CSV table of C-alpha atoms in Angstrom, one decimal:
chain,number,residue,atom,x,y,z
A,2,MET,CA,-50.5,-2.7,22.9
A,3,ASN,CA,-51.1,0.9,24.4
A,4,ASP,CA,-51.6,3.9,22.1
A,5,GLU,CA,-48.1,5.3,23.1
A,6,ALA,CA,-46.3,1.8,22.2
A,7,GLU,CA,-48.2,1.6,18.9
A,8,LYS,CA,-47.1,5.4,18.0
A,9,ILE,CA,-43.6,4.3,18.7
A,10,ARG,CA,-43.9,1.1,16.5
A,11,LEU,CA,-45.4,3.0,13.7
A,12,CYS,CA,-42.8,5.8,13.6
A,13,VAL,CA,-40.0,3.3,13.7
A,14,ALA,CA,-41.5,1.0,11.0
A,15,SER,CA,-42.0,4.2,8.8
A,16,ALA,CA,-38.4,5.6,9.4
A,17,VAL,CA,-37.2,2.2,8.4
A,18,GLN,CA,-39.2,1.8,5.3
A,19,LYS,CA,-38.0,5.0,4.0
A,20,LEU,CA,-34.3,4.8,5.2
A,21,ALA,CA,-33.0,1.1,5.5
A,22,GLY,CA,-32.0,1.0,2.0
A,23,GLU,CA,-29.8,4.1,2.3
A,24,PRO,CA,-25.9,3.4,3.2
A,25,GLY,CA,-25.3,3.6,7.1
A,26,PRO,CA,-28.9,4.3,7.8
A,27,LEU,CA,-28.9,4.3,11.8
A,28,LEU,CA,-28.2,7.7,12.3
A,29,GLU,CA,-30.8,9.0,9.7
A,30,ILE,CA,-33.3,6.7,11.1
A,31,LEU,CA,-32.6,8.1,14.9
A,32,HIS,CA,-33.0,11.5,13.4
A,33,ALA,CA,-36.4,10.7,11.8
A,34,VAL,CA,-37.8,9.0,15.0
A,35,GLN,CA,-36.5,11.8,17.2
A,36,HIS,CA,-38.0,14.4,14.9
A,37,GLU,CA,-41.4,12.6,14.9
A,38,LEU,CA,-41.5,11.7,18.5
A,39,GLY,CA,-39.3,14.3,20.2
A,40,CYS,CA,-36.9,11.7,21.4
A,41,VAL,CA,-35.6,8.2,20.9
A,42,PRO,CA,-37.6,6.2,23.6
A,43,ALA,CA,-36.2,2.9,24.9
A,44,GLU,CA,-38.6,1.0,23.2
A,45,ALA,CA,-37.7,1.9,19.8
A,46,VAL,CA,-34.1,0.5,20.2
A,47,PRO,CA,-34.9,-3.1,20.0
A,48,GLN,CA,-37.1,-2.3,16.9
A,49,ILE,CA,-34.4,-0.2,15.0
A,50,ALA,CA,-31.9,-3.0,15.9
A,51,ASN,CA,-33.9,-5.7,14.5
A,52,ALA,CA,-34.7,-3.9,11.4
A,53,LEU,CA,-31.0,-3.0,10.9
A,54,ASN,CA,-29.6,-6.5,12.2
A,55,LEU,CA,-27.7,-4.7,14.8
A,56,SER,CA,-27.4,-5.4,18.3
A,57,ARG,CA,-29.4,-3.3,21.1
A,58,ALA,CA,-26.0,-2.3,22.5
A,59,GLU,CA,-24.8,-0.7,19.1
A,60,VAL,CA,-28.0,1.4,18.9
A,61,HIS,CA,-28.2,2.4,22.5
A,62,GLY,CA,-24.5,3.3,22.1
A,63,VAL,CA,-25.1,5.6,19.3
A,64,VAL,CA,-28.1,7.1,20.9
A,65,SER,CA,-26.2,7.6,24.3
A,66,PHE,CA,-23.0,8.9,22.6
A,67,TYR,CA,-24.4,11.9,20.5
A,68,HIS,CA,-25.7,14.6,22.7
A,69,HIS,CA,-28.2,15.4,20.0
A,70,PHE,CA,-30.2,12.5,20.8
A,71,ARG,CA,-32.8,12.4,23.7
A,72,GLU,CA,-34.1,9.2,25.4
A,73,HIS,CA,-37.0,11.2,27.0
A,74,ALA,CA,-39.2,13.9,25.5
A,75,PRO,CA,-38.1,17.4,26.1
A,76,GLY,CA,-39.8,20.3,27.7
A,77,ARG,CA,-41.8,22.7,25.5
A,78,TYR,CA,-38.9,25.1,25.7
A,79,VAL,CA,-35.4,23.5,25.1
A,80,VAL,CA,-32.7,25.9,26.5
A,81,GLN,CA,-29.3,25.2,25.0
A,82,LEU,CA,-26.4,27.1,26.9
A,83,CYS,CA,-23.2,27.2,25.2
A,84,ARG,CA,-20.1,25.9,27.3
A,85,ALA,CA,-17.2,26.3,24.7
A,86,GLU,CA,-14.2,28.4,25.4
A,87,ALA,CA,-15.3,31.8,23.7
A,88,CYS,CA,-18.5,31.8,25.8
A,89,GLN,CA,-16.7,30.7,29.0
A,90,SER,CA,-14.0,33.6,28.4
A,91,MET,CA,-17.3,35.8,28.3
A,92,ASN,CA,-18.6,34.8,31.7
A,93,ALA,CA,-20.8,31.9,30.5
A,94,ARG,CA,-20.1,30.2,33.8
A,95,ALA,CA,-22.0,32.9,35.8
A,96,LEU,CA,-24.9,32.7,33.2
A,97,GLU,CA,-25.0,28.8,34.1
A,98,GLU,CA,-25.2,29.5,37.5
A,99,PHE,CA,-27.9,31.9,37.1
A,100,VAL,CA,-29.9,30.1,34.7
A,101,ARG,CA,-29.8,26.7,36.7
A,102,ALA,CA,-30.8,28.7,39.9
A,103,ARG,CA,-33.6,30.5,38.1
A,104,LEU,CA,-35.2,27.3,36.4
A,105,HIS,CA,-34.2,25.0,39.5
A,106,LEU,CA,-32.6,22.7,36.9
A,107,ASN,CA,-29.3,21.0,36.1
A,108,PHE,CA,-28.2,20.3,32.7
A,109,GLY,CA,-30.2,17.5,31.2
A,110,GLU,CA,-33.3,18.2,33.3
A,111,THR,CA,-36.7,19.2,32.5
A,112,THR,CA,-38.9,21.2,34.9
A,113,PRO,CA,-41.7,18.9,36.8
A,114,ASP,CA,-44.6,20.6,34.3
A,115,GLY,CA,-42.6,19.7,31.4
A,116,ARG,CA,-42.2,23.3,30.4
A,117,VAL,CA,-38.4,23.8,30.2
A,118,THR,CA,-35.5,21.4,29.5
A,119,LEU,CA,-31.8,22.7,30.0
A,120,GLU,CA,-29.1,21.3,27.9
A,121,PRO,CA,-25.5,22.0,27.4
A,122,VAL,CA,-23.9,22.5,24.0
A,123,TYR,CA,-20.4,22.8,23.1
A,124,CYS,CA,-20.5,25.5,20.5
A,125,LEU,CA,-23.2,27.4,18.8
A,126,GLY,CA,-20.9,29.1,16.2
A,127,ASN,CA,-22.0,32.3,17.8
A,128,CYS,CA,-18.4,33.2,19.2
A,129,ALA,CA,-18.4,36.7,18.4
A,130,CYS,CA,-21.8,37.5,20.4
A,131,ALA,CA,-20.7,35.1,23.4
A,132,PRO,CA,-22.2,34.2,25.8
A,133,ALA,CA,-24.7,32.3,23.5
A,134,MET,CA,-27.9,30.4,24.0
A,135,MET,CA,-30.4,28.7,21.9
A,136,VAL,CA,-34.0,28.4,22.7
A,137,ASN,CA,-36.0,26.1,20.4
A,138,GLY,CA,-33.7,26.8,17.6
A,139,GLU,CA,-33.4,30.6,18.0
A,140,LEU,CA,-30.0,31.7,18.6
A,141,HIS,CA,-29.2,34.6,21.3
A,142,GLY,CA,-26.2,36.3,21.6
A,143,ARG,CA,-24.6,38.2,24.3
A,144,VAL,CA,-26.9,36.7,27.0
A,145,THR,CA,-26.6,38.3,30.5
A,146,PRO,CA,-29.0,37.3,33.3
A,147,GLU,CA,-31.1,40.6,32.7
A,148,ARG,CA,-31.4,39.2,28.9
A,149,PHE,CA,-32.1,35.7,30.0
A,150,GLY,CA,-35.0,36.9,32.3
A,151,GLU,CA,-36.3,39.0,29.2
A,152,ILE,CA,-36.2,36.0,27.0
A,153,ALA,CA,-37.6,33.7,29.7
A,154,LYS,CA,-40.5,36.0,30.9
A,155,ASP,CA,-43.4,34.1,28.8
A,156,TRP,CA,-42.4,30.7,29.9
A,157,GLY,CA,-44.3,30.6,32.9
A,158,VAL,CA,-41.2,29.6,35.2
A,159,ALA,CA,-40.6,31.0,38.7
A,160,PRO,CA,-38.7,34.1,38.8
């Protein structure tokens, strides 16, 4: 067993040991694994399914249904652009196009160097300051292409 597989096995075992006795532990275990590993890797799915007496399809279905869960580790900077109606009414589409062109990414992708991941979200709760964006948990409002450039200047991505 390689180091990465062992790390995944230990992470899942720890989460299961702590949370399996709780009612409906699947989501909590998935959150714990993602918190520790940055994602819920495919290798973790059968281990979680076995521990909870669920099918692999049931566990995979939850991972793939919720946008929060990732199957691959994200980049160092996770950029989440709000796509909800309030942001759309404040020109978020143009911001999306600018950001995607600037980063050379589509939603759900990570730059080849692993630096930036771009994700859609469907409300950041910052409607009064639309369009909104979150970067690594830090909320930004009234984001324009110029403001995005200021925020992204230290990420080391192409202008």
